[in-house]
Amino acid sequence: MQSLKILLLGAAIGSATALPAAASSSSWYNSEGGKVRLVTSGKADAAGRIQGVLDIALKPGWKTYWRDPGDAGVPPQLDISGSTNIADAQLSFPAPQRHDDGYGKWAGYDYPVSLPVVFTLSAAKDPAVIDADIFLGICETICIPVQTRLTVDPGSDPDNAEDTALVKASFAALPTPARSDFGINVLPGDHETLVVEASFPGDAEAADFFVAGERDYMFGSPARSEKDGKLIFTVPILDRPSTTPTDGGLHYTLTSSTGAVEGVLPFP
């Protein structure tokens, strides 16, 4: 079933360009399962950074993916190489939910979601135009990839209160940084497993651990166990690079009944 889903996804790929909007947000791009747009706060800070969101309005029964899409999904991607005075764009992700739809297991969202993004200007005091190629999967029983270009001139409407409020709320909803009483401790594993001990508030049944397969890592669904009163997640390593990276790490999110935290763990 997984290969069928991938084939259906691949056959559905197309592209379109949304008309540019003279505002701190782009026009909506409509697809079968929902619509997407880019929204910005309009103003760069002193360091030349503009906050924004990739706003995904899903129709009922449709879904989209976290930074790690699971067995056969499509993670959201944003390419700003065609932009003017934009050096970088970094997406962030709200805490996901775990799903099994019969075709595969995946982490993501089955409700409208706004993904925060920070745009970094090449020259902090110069005007900028965001010209972003967007690629993400919006899925019901099969995936309909959304591929479009969204354009925003953040300086054209820098005081749009509605856009600013959406951006502010989306950043406020992100997981907070992990801490000693709410986070994970990596335990000894082996070449085929990642093992972590979780600390969190609230009910253990509500806790879940998500780790992103990045840098050629691929992970399966975690198994839960308890040791000395601590919740342990054992995650199968389905694939890994031939050489373990020495820089950076893997993004993770730990959820609980009272909220979520995120961090980066060493490459196993």
CSV table of N, CA and C in Angstrom, one decimal, residues 49-195:
chain,number,residue,atom,x,y,z
A,49,ARG,N,15.6,40.4,10.3
A,49,ARG,CA,14.8,39.2,10.3
A,49,ARG,C,13.3,39.5,10.2
A,50,ILE,N,12.5,38.8,9.4
A,50,ILE,CA,11.1,39.0,9.2
A,50,ILE,C,10.4,37.8,9.6
A,51,GLN,N,9.5,37.9,10.6
A,51,GLN,CA,8.7,36.7,11.0
A,51,GLN,C,7.5,36.5,10.0
A,52,GLY,N,7.2,35.3,9.8
A,52,GLY,CA,6.0,35.0,8.9
A,52,GLY,C,5.5,33.6,9.2
A,53,VAL,N,4.5,33.2,8.4
A,53,VAL,CA,3.9,31.9,8.6
A,53,VAL,C,3.6,31.3,7.2
A,54,LEU,N,3.7,30.0,7.0
A,54,LEU,CA,3.1,29.3,5.9
A,54,LEU,C,1.8,28.9,6.4
A,55,ASP,N,0.7,29.5,5.9
A,55,ASP,CA,-0.6,29.3,6.5
A,55,ASP,C,-1.3,28.2,5.6
A,56,ILE,N,-1.7,27.1,6.2
A,56,ILE,CA,-2.3,26.0,5.5
A,56,ILE,C,-3.7,25.8,6.0
A,57,ALA,N,-4.7,26.1,5.2
A,57,ALA,CA,-6.1,26.0,5.6
A,57,ALA,C,-6.7,24.7,5.0
A,58,LEU,N,-6.7,23.6,5.8
A,58,LEU,CA,-7.1,22.3,5.3
A,58,LEU,C,-8.6,22.2,5.3
A,59,LYS,N,-9.2,21.5,4.3
A,59,LYS,CA,-10.6,21.1,4.3
A,59,LYS,C,-10.8,20.0,5.3
A,60,PRO,N,-12.0,19.8,5.8
A,60,PRO,CA,-12.3,18.7,6.8
A,60,PRO,C,-11.9,17.3,6.1
A,61,GLY,N,-11.2,16.5,6.9
A,61,GLY,CA,-10.8,15.2,6.4
A,61,GLY,C,-9.5,15.1,5.7
A,62,TRP,N,-8.9,16.3,5.5
A,62,TRP,CA,-7.6,16.3,4.9
A,62,TRP,C,-6.5,16.6,5.9
A,63,LYS,N,-5.2,16.3,5.6
A,63,LYS,CA,-4.1,16.4,6.5
A,63,LYS,C,-2.9,16.9,5.8
A,64,THR,N,-1.9,17.3,6.6
A,64,THR,CA,-0.6,17.6,6.1
A,64,THR,C,0.5,17.2,7.1
A,65,TYR,N,1.8,17.4,6.8
A,65,TYR,CA,2.8,16.7,7.6
A,65,TYR,C,3.7,17.6,8.4
A,66,TRP,N,4.3,16.9,9.4
A,66,TRP,CA,5.3,17.5,10.2
A,66,TRP,C,6.7,17.5,9.4
A,67,ARG,N,7.7,18.0,10.1
A,67,ARG,CA,9.0,18.0,9.4
A,67,ARG,C,9.5,16.6,9.0
A,68,ASP,N,9.1,15.5,9.8
A,68,ASP,CA,9.3,14.2,9.3
A,68,ASP,C,7.9,13.6,9.0
A,69,PRO,N,7.7,13.2,7.7
A,69,PRO,CA,6.3,12.9,7.3
A,69,PRO,C,6.0,11.4,7.5
A,70,GLY,N,6.9,10.6,8.1
A,70,GLY,CA,6.5,9.2,8.3
A,70,GLY,C,6.8,8.3,7.0
A,71,ASP,N,6.0,7.3,6.8
A,71,ASP,CA,6.3,6.3,5.8
A,71,ASP,C,6.4,6.8,4.4
A,72,ALA,N,5.5,7.6,4.0
A,72,ALA,CA,5.4,8.0,2.6
A,72,ALA,C,4.8,9.4,2.4
A,73,GLY,N,5.0,10.3,3.3
A,73,GLY,CA,4.5,11.6,3.2
A,73,GLY,C,5.4,12.6,2.5
A,74,VAL,N,5.0,13.9,2.5
A,74,VAL,CA,5.8,14.9,1.9
A,74,VAL,C,6.0,16.0,2.9
A,75,PRO,N,7.2,16.3,3.4
A,75,PRO,CA,7.4,17.4,4.4
A,75,PRO,C,7.2,18.7,3.7
A,76,PRO,N,6.7,19.7,4.4
A,76,PRO,CA,6.7,21.1,3.8
A,76,PRO,C,8.1,21.6,3.5
A,77,GLN,N,8.2,22.2,2.3
A,77,GLN,CA,9.5,22.7,1.8
A,77,GLN,C,9.2,24.1,1.3
A,78,LEU,N,10.2,25.0,1.5
A,78,LEU,CA,10.1,26.4,1.1
A,78,LEU,C,11.5,26.8,0.5
A,79,ASP,N,11.5,27.2,-0.8
A,79,ASP,CA,12.7,27.6,-1.5
A,79,ASP,C,12.6,29.1,-1.8
A,80,ILE,N,13.5,29.9,-1.2
A,80,ILE,CA,13.5,31.4,-1.4
A,80,ILE,C,14.6,31.9,-2.3
A,81,SER,N,15.2,30.9,-3.1
A,81,SER,CA,16.3,31.3,-3.9
A,81,SER,C,16.0,32.4,-5.0
A,82,GLY,N,14.7,32.5,-5.4
A,82,GLY,CA,14.3,33.5,-6.3
A,82,GLY,C,13.9,34.8,-5.7
A,83,SER,N,14.1,35.0,-4.4
A,83,SER,CA,13.7,36.2,-3.7
A,83,SER,C,14.7,37.3,-3.9
A,84,THR,N,14.3,38.5,-3.5
A,84,THR,CA,15.2,39.7,-3.5
A,84,THR,C,15.6,40.1,-2.1
A,85,ASN,N,16.9,40.1,-1.8
A,85,ASN,CA,17.4,40.5,-0.5
A,85,ASN,C,16.9,39.5,0.6
A,86,ILE,N,16.7,38.3,0.3
A,86,ILE,CA,16.4,37.2,1.3
A,86,ILE,C,17.5,36.2,1.3
A,87,ALA,N,18.2,36.1,2.4
A,87,ALA,CA,19.3,35.1,2.4
A,87,ALA,C,18.9,33.7,2.9
A,88,ASP,N,17.9,33.7,3.7
A,88,ASP,CA,17.6,32.4,4.4
A,88,ASP,C,16.1,32.4,4.8
A,89,ALA,N,15.5,31.2,4.9
A,89,ALA,CA,14.2,31.1,5.5
A,89,ALA,C,14.2,29.7,6.3
A,90,GLN,N,13.8,29.8,7.5
A,90,GLN,CA,13.8,28.6,8.4
A,90,GLN,C,12.4,28.4,8.9
A,91,LEU,N,11.8,27.2,8.5
A,91,LEU,CA,10.5,26.8,9.0
A,91,LEU,C,10.6,26.2,10.4
A,92,SER,N,9.5,26.5,11.2
A,92,SER,CA,9.4,25.8,12.5
A,92,SER,C,8.0,25.1,12.5
A,93,PHE,N,7.8,24.2,13.4
A,93,PHE,CA,6.7,23.3,13.4
A,93,PHE,C,6.0,23.2,14.8
A,94,PRO,N,4.7,23.4,14.8
A,94,PRO,CA,3.9,23.1,16.1
A,94,PRO,C,4.0,21.7,16.4
A,95,ALA,N,3.7,21.3,17.6
A,95,ALA,CA,3.7,19.9,18.0
A,95,ALA,C,2.8,19.1,17.1
A,96,PRO,N,3.3,18.0,16.6
A,96,PRO,CA,2.4,17.2,15.7
A,96,PRO,C,1.6,16.2,16.5
A,97,GLN,N,0.7,15.5,15.8
A,97,GLN,CA,0.0,14.3,16.3
A,97,GLN,C,0.5,13.1,15.5
A,98,ARG,N,0.3,11.9,16.2
A,98,ARG,CA,0.7,10.7,15.5
A,98,ARG,C,-0.6,10.0,14.9
A,99,HIS,N,-0.5,9.6,13.7
A,99,HIS,CA,-1.6,9.0,13.0
A,99,HIS,C,-1.2,7.7,12.3
A,100,ASP,N,-2.2,6.9,12.1
A,100,ASP,CA,-2.1,5.7,11.2
A,100,ASP,C,-3.4,5.6,10.4
A,101,ASP,N,-3.3,5.9,9.1
A,101,ASP,CA,-4.5,5.9,8.3
A,101,ASP,C,-4.7,4.7,7.4
A,102,GLY,N,-4.0,3.6,7.8
A,102,GLY,CA,-4.1,2.4,7.0
A,102,GLY,C,-3.1,2.3,5.9
A,103,TYR,N,-2.6,3.4,5.4
A,103,TYR,CA,-1.6,3.4,4.3
A,103,TYR,C,-0.2,3.5,4.9
A,104,GLY,N,-0.1,4.1,6.0
A,104,GLY,CA,1.2,4.3,6.7
A,104,GLY,C,1.0,5.1,8.0
A,105,LYS,N,2.1,5.1,8.7
A,105,LYS,CA,2.1,5.9,10.0
A,105,LYS,C,2.8,7.2,9.7
A,106,TRP,N,2.3,8.2,10.3
A,106,TRP,CA,2.8,9.5,10.0
A,106,TRP,C,2.6,10.5,11.1
A,107,ALA,N,3.4,11.6,11.1
A,107,ALA,CA,3.2,12.7,12.1
A,107,ALA,C,2.8,13.9,11.4
A,108,GLY,N,1.8,14.6,11.9
A,108,GLY,CA,1.4,15.9,11.3
A,108,GLY,C,0.2,16.4,11.8
A,109,TYR,N,-0.7,17.0,11.0
A,109,TYR,CA,-1.8,17.8,11.4
A,109,TYR,C,-3.0,17.4,10.5
A,110,ASP,N,-4.2,17.2,11.2
A,110,ASP,CA,-5.4,17.0,10.5
A,110,ASP,C,-6.4,18.1,10.7
A,111,TYR,N,-5.8,19.3,10.9
A,111,TYR,CA,-6.6,20.5,11.1
A,111,TYR,C,-5.8,21.7,10.5
A,112,PRO,N,-6.4,22.8,10.2
A,112,PRO,CA,-5.7,24.0,9.7
A,112,PRO,C,-4.5,24.3,10.6
A,113,VAL,N,-3.4,24.6,10.0
A,113,VAL,CA,-2.1,24.9,10.8
A,113,VAL,C,-1.3,26.0,10.1
A,114,SER,N,-0.6,26.8,10.9
A,114,SER,CA,0.3,27.8,10.4
A,114,SER,C,1.7,27.5,10.9
A,115,LEU,N,2.6,27.3,9.9
A,115,LEU,CA,4.0,26.9,10.2
A,115,LEU,C,4.8,28.2,10.3
A,116,PRO,N,5.3,28.6,11.4
A,116,PRO,CA,6.2,29.8,11.5
A,116,PRO,C,7.4,29.7,10.7
A,117,VAL,N,7.8,30.8,10.1
A,117,VAL,CA,9.0,30.9,9.3
A,117,VAL,C,9.7,32.2,9.6
A,118,VAL,N,11.1,32.1,9.7
A,118,VAL,CA,11.9,33.4,9.9
A,118,VAL,C,12.6,33.6,8.6
A,119,PHE,N,12.4,34.7,8.0
A,119,PHE,CA,13.2,35.1,6.8
A,119,PHE,C,14.3,36.1,7.2
A,120,THR,N,15.5,35.8,6.8
A,120,THR,CA,16.7,36.6,7.1
A,120,THR,C,17.1,37.4,5.9
A,121,LEU,N,17.2,38.7,6.0
A,121,LEU,CA,17.5,39.6,4.9
A,121,LEU,C,19.0,39.5,4.7
A,122,SER,N,19.4,39.7,3.4
A,122,SER,CA,20.8,39.7,3.1
A,122,SER,C,21.4,41.1,3.6
A,123,ALA,N,20.7,42.2,3.4
A,123,ALA,CA,21.1,43.5,3.9
A,123,ALA,C,19.9,44.0,4.7
A,124,ALA,N,20.2,44.2,6.0
A,124,ALA,CA,19.1,44.4,7.0
A,124,ALA,C,18.3,45.7,6.7
A,125,LYS,N,18.9,46.7,6.1
A,125,LYS,CA,18.1,48.0,5.9
A,125,LYS,C,17.6,48.1,4.5
A,126,ASP,N,17.8,47.1,3.6
A,126,ASP,CA,17.3,47.2,2.2
A,126,ASP,C,16.0,46.6,2.0
A,127,PRO,N,15.2,47.0,1.0
A,127,PRO,CA,13.9,46.4,0.8
A,127,PRO,C,14.1,45.0,0.3
A,128,ALA,N,13.0,44.2,0.6
A,128,ALA,CA,13.0,42.8,0.3
A,128,ALA,C,11.7,42.3,-0.4
A,129,VAL,N,11.8,41.4,-1.3
A,129,VAL,CA,10.6,40.7,-1.8
A,129,VAL,C,10.8,39.2,-1.7
A,130,ILE,N,9.8,38.6,-1.0
A,130,ILE,CA,9.8,37.1,-0.8
A,130,ILE,C,9.2,36.5,-2.0
A,131,ASP,N,9.9,35.7,-2.8
A,131,ASP,CA,9.4,35.0,-3.9
A,131,ASP,C,9.7,33.5,-3.6
A,132,ALA,N,8.8,32.8,-3.1
A,132,ALA,CA,9.0,31.5,-2.5
A,132,ALA,C,8.3,30.3,-3.3
A,133,ASP,N,9.1,29.3,-3.6
A,133,ASP,CA,8.5,28.1,-4.2
A,133,ASP,C,8.1,27.2,-3.0
A,134,ILE,N,6.9,26.8,-3.0
A,134,ILE,CA,6.3,26.0,-1.9
A,134,ILE,C,6.0,24.6,-2.4
A,135,PHE,N,6.4,23.6,-1.6
A,135,PHE,CA,6.0,22.2,-2.0
A,135,PHE,C,5.6,21.5,-0.7
A,136,LEU,N,4.4,21.0,-0.6
A,136,LEU,CA,4.0,20.2,0.5
A,136,LEU,C,2.9,19.3,0.1
A,137,GLY,N,2.6,18.3,0.9
A,137,GLY,CA,1.6,17.3,0.6
A,137,GLY,C,0.3,17.6,1.4
A,138,ILE,N,-0.8,17.7,0.8
A,138,ILE,CA,-2.1,17.7,1.4
A,138,ILE,C,-2.8,16.5,1.0
A,139,CYS,N,-3.3,15.7,2.0
A,139,CYS,CA,-3.7,14.3,1.7
A,139,CYS,C,-5.0,14.0,2.3
A,140,GLU,N,-5.8,13.2,1.6
A,140,GLU,CA,-7.0,12.6,2.2
A,140,GLU,C,-6.7,11.1,2.2
A,141,THR,N,-7.3,10.3,1.3
A,141,THR,CA,-6.8,8.9,1.1
A,141,THR,C,-5.6,8.8,0.3
A,142,ILE,N,-5.4,9.7,-0.6
A,142,ILE,CA,-4.1,9.9,-1.4
A,142,ILE,C,-3.6,11.3,-1.2
A,143,CYS,N,-2.4,11.5,-1.6
A,143,CYS,CA,-1.8,12.8,-1.4
A,143,CYS,C,-1.9,13.6,-2.7
A,144,ILE,N,-2.2,14.9,-2.6
A,144,ILE,CA,-2.2,15.8,-3.7
A,144,ILE,C,-1.1,16.8,-3.4
A,145,PRO,N,0.1,16.7,-4.0
A,145,PRO,CA,1.2,17.6,-3.7
A,145,PRO,C,0.8,19.0,-4.1
A,146,VAL,N,1.1,20.0,-3.3
A,146,VAL,CA,0.9,21.4,-3.6
A,146,VAL,C,2.2,22.0,-4.0
A,147,GLN,N,2.3,22.5,-5.2
A,147,GLN,CA,3.5,23.1,-5.7
A,147,GLN,C,3.2,24.4,-6.3
A,148,THR,N,3.6,25.5,-5.7
A,148,THR,CA,3.2,26.8,-6.2
A,148,THR,C,4.3,27.8,-5.8
A,149,ARG,N,4.2,29.0,-6.4
A,149,ARG,CA,5.1,30.1,-6.0
A,149,ARG,C,4.2,31.2,-5.4
A,150,LEU,N,4.7,31.6,-4.2
A,150,LEU,CA,3.9,32.7,-3.4
A,150,LEU,C,4.9,33.9,-3.3
A,151,THR,N,4.3,35.1,-3.6
A,151,THR,CA,5.1,36.3,-3.6
A,151,THR,C,4.6,37.3,-2.5
A,152,VAL,N,5.4,37.9,-1.8
A,152,VAL,CA,5.1,38.9,-0.8
A,152,VAL,C,6.1,40.0,-0.8
A,153,ASP,N,5.6,41.2,-0.8
A,153,ASP,CA,6.4,42.4,-0.5
A,153,ASP,C,6.1,42.9,0.9
A,154,PRO,N,6.9,42.5,1.9
A,154,PRO,CA,6.6,42.8,3.3
A,154,PRO,C,6.5,44.3,3.5
A,155,GLY,N,7.2,45.1,2.8
A,155,GLY,CA,7.2,46.5,3.0
A,155,GLY,C,6.0,47.2,2.5
A,156,SER,N,5.1,46.6,1.7
A,156,SER,CA,4.0,47.2,1.1
A,156,SER,C,2.8,47.5,2.1
A,157,ASP,N,2.8,46.7,3.1
A,157,ASP,CA,1.7,46.9,4.1
A,157,ASP,C,2.3,46.5,5.5
A,158,PRO,N,3.2,47.3,6.0
A,158,PRO,CA,4.0,46.9,7.2
A,158,PRO,C,3.2,46.9,8.5
A,159,ASP,N,2.0,47.6,8.5
A,159,ASP,CA,1.3,47.7,9.7
A,159,ASP,C,0.0,47.0,9.7
A,160,ASN,N,-0.1,45.9,9.0
A,160,ASN,CA,-1.3,45.1,8.9
A,160,ASN,C,-1.5,44.4,10.2
A,161,ALA,N,-2.5,44.8,11.0
A,161,ALA,CA,-2.7,44.3,12.4
A,161,ALA,C,-3.1,42.8,12.3
A,162,GLU,N,-4.0,42.4,11.4
A,162,GLU,CA,-4.5,41.1,11.3
A,162,GLU,C,-3.3,40.1,11.0
A,163,ASP,N,-2.5,40.5,10.0
A,163,ASP,CA,-1.3,39.6,9.7
A,163,ASP,C,-0.4,39.5,10.8
A,164,THR,N,-0.1,40.6,11.5
A,164,THR,CA,0.8,40.6,12.6
A,164,THR,C,0.3,39.7,13.8
A,165,ALA,N,-1.0,39.8,14.0
A,165,ALA,CA,-1.6,39.0,15.1
A,165,ALA,C,-1.5,37.5,14.8
A,166,LEU,N,-1.7,37.1,13.5
A,166,LEU,CA,-1.6,35.7,13.1
A,166,LEU,C,-0.2,35.2,13.3
A,167,VAL,N,0.8,36.0,12.9
A,167,VAL,CA,2.2,35.6,13.0
A,167,VAL,C,2.6,35.4,14.5
A,168,LYS,N,2.2,36.4,15.3
A,168,LYS,CA,2.5,36.4,16.7
A,168,LYS,C,1.9,35.2,17.4
A,169,ALA,N,0.6,34.8,17.1
A,169,ALA,CA,0.0,33.7,17.7
A,169,ALA,C,0.6,32.4,17.3
A,170,SER,N,1.1,32.3,16.0
A,170,SER,CA,1.7,31.1,15.5
A,170,SER,C,3.0,30.8,16.2
A,171,PHE,N,3.8,31.8,16.4
A,171,PHE,CA,5.1,31.7,17.1
A,171,PHE,C,4.9,31.3,18.6
A,172,ALA,N,3.9,31.9,19.2
A,172,ALA,CA,3.6,31.6,20.6
A,172,ALA,C,3.1,30.2,20.8
A,173,ALA,N,2.6,29.6,19.7
A,173,ALA,CA,2.0,28.2,19.8
A,173,ALA,C,3.1,27.1,19.6
A,174,LEU,N,4.3,27.5,19.3
A,174,LEU,CA,5.4,26.6,19.1
A,174,LEU,C,5.8,25.9,20.4
A,175,PRO,N,6.3,24.6,20.3
A,175,PRO,CA,6.9,24.0,21.5
A,175,PRO,C,8.0,24.9,22.1
A,176,THR,N,8.1,24.9,23.4
A,176,THR,CA,9.1,25.7,24.1
A,176,THR,C,10.4,24.8,24.1
A,177,PRO,N,11.6,25.5,24.4
A,177,PRO,CA,12.8,24.7,24.5
A,177,PRO,C,12.8,23.6,25.6
A,178,ALA,N,13.3,22.5,25.4
A,178,ALA,CA,13.4,21.4,26.4
A,178,ALA,C,14.2,21.9,27.6
A,179,ARG,N,13.8,21.3,28.7
A,179,ARG,CA,14.5,21.6,30.0
A,179,ARG,C,14.6,20.4,30.8
A,180,SER,N,15.3,20.5,32.0
A,180,SER,CA,15.6,19.3,32.7
A,180,SER,C,14.4,18.5,33.2
A,181,ASP,N,13.3,19.2,33.5
A,181,ASP,CA,12.1,18.5,34.0
A,181,ASP,C,11.1,18.3,32.9
A,182,PHE,N,11.4,18.6,31.7
A,182,PHE,CA,10.5,18.4,30.6
A,182,PHE,C,11.4,18.3,29.3
A,183,GLY,N,11.8,17.1,29.0
A,183,GLY,CA,12.7,16.8,27.9
A,183,GLY,C,13.1,15.4,27.9
A,184,ILE,N,14.2,15.1,27.2
A,184,ILE,CA,14.7,13.7,27.1
A,184,ILE,C,16.1,13.6,27.4
A,185,ASN,N,16.5,12.4,27.8
A,185,ASN,CA,17.9,12.0,28.1
A,185,ASN,C,18.2,10.8,27.3
A,186,VAL,N,19.2,10.9,26.4
A,186,VAL,CA,19.5,9.8,25.5
A,186,VAL,C,20.2,8.7,26.3
A,187,LEU,N,19.7,7.4,26.2
A,187,LEU,CA,20.3,6.3,26.8
A,187,LEU,C,21.1,5.4,25.9
A,188,PRO,N,21.9,4.6,26.4
A,188,PRO,CA,22.7,3.7,25.4
A,188,PRO,C,21.8,2.9,24.6
A,189,GLY,N,22.0,2.8,23.3
A,189,GLY,CA,21.2,2.0,22.4
A,189,GLY,C,22.2,1.1,21.6
A,190,ASP,N,21.9,0.8,20.4
A,190,ASP,CA,22.8,0.1,19.5
A,190,ASP,C,22.6,0.7,18.1
A,191,HIS,N,23.2,0.1,17.1
A,191,HIS,CA,23.3,0.6,15.8
A,191,HIS,C,21.9,0.7,15.2
A,192,GLU,N,20.9,0.0,15.7
A,192,GLU,CA,19.6,-0.1,15.1
A,192,GLU,C,18.5,0.5,15.9
A,193,THR,N,18.8,1.1,17.1
A,193,THR,CA,17.8,1.7,17.9
A,193,THR,C,18.3,3.0,18.6
A,194,LEU,N,17.4,4.0,18.7
A,194,LEU,CA,17.6,5.2,19.5
A,194,LEU,C,16.7,5.0,20.7
A,195,VAL,N,17.3,5.2,21.9
A,195,VAL,CA,16.6,5.0,23.2
A,195,VAL,C,16.7,6.3,24.0
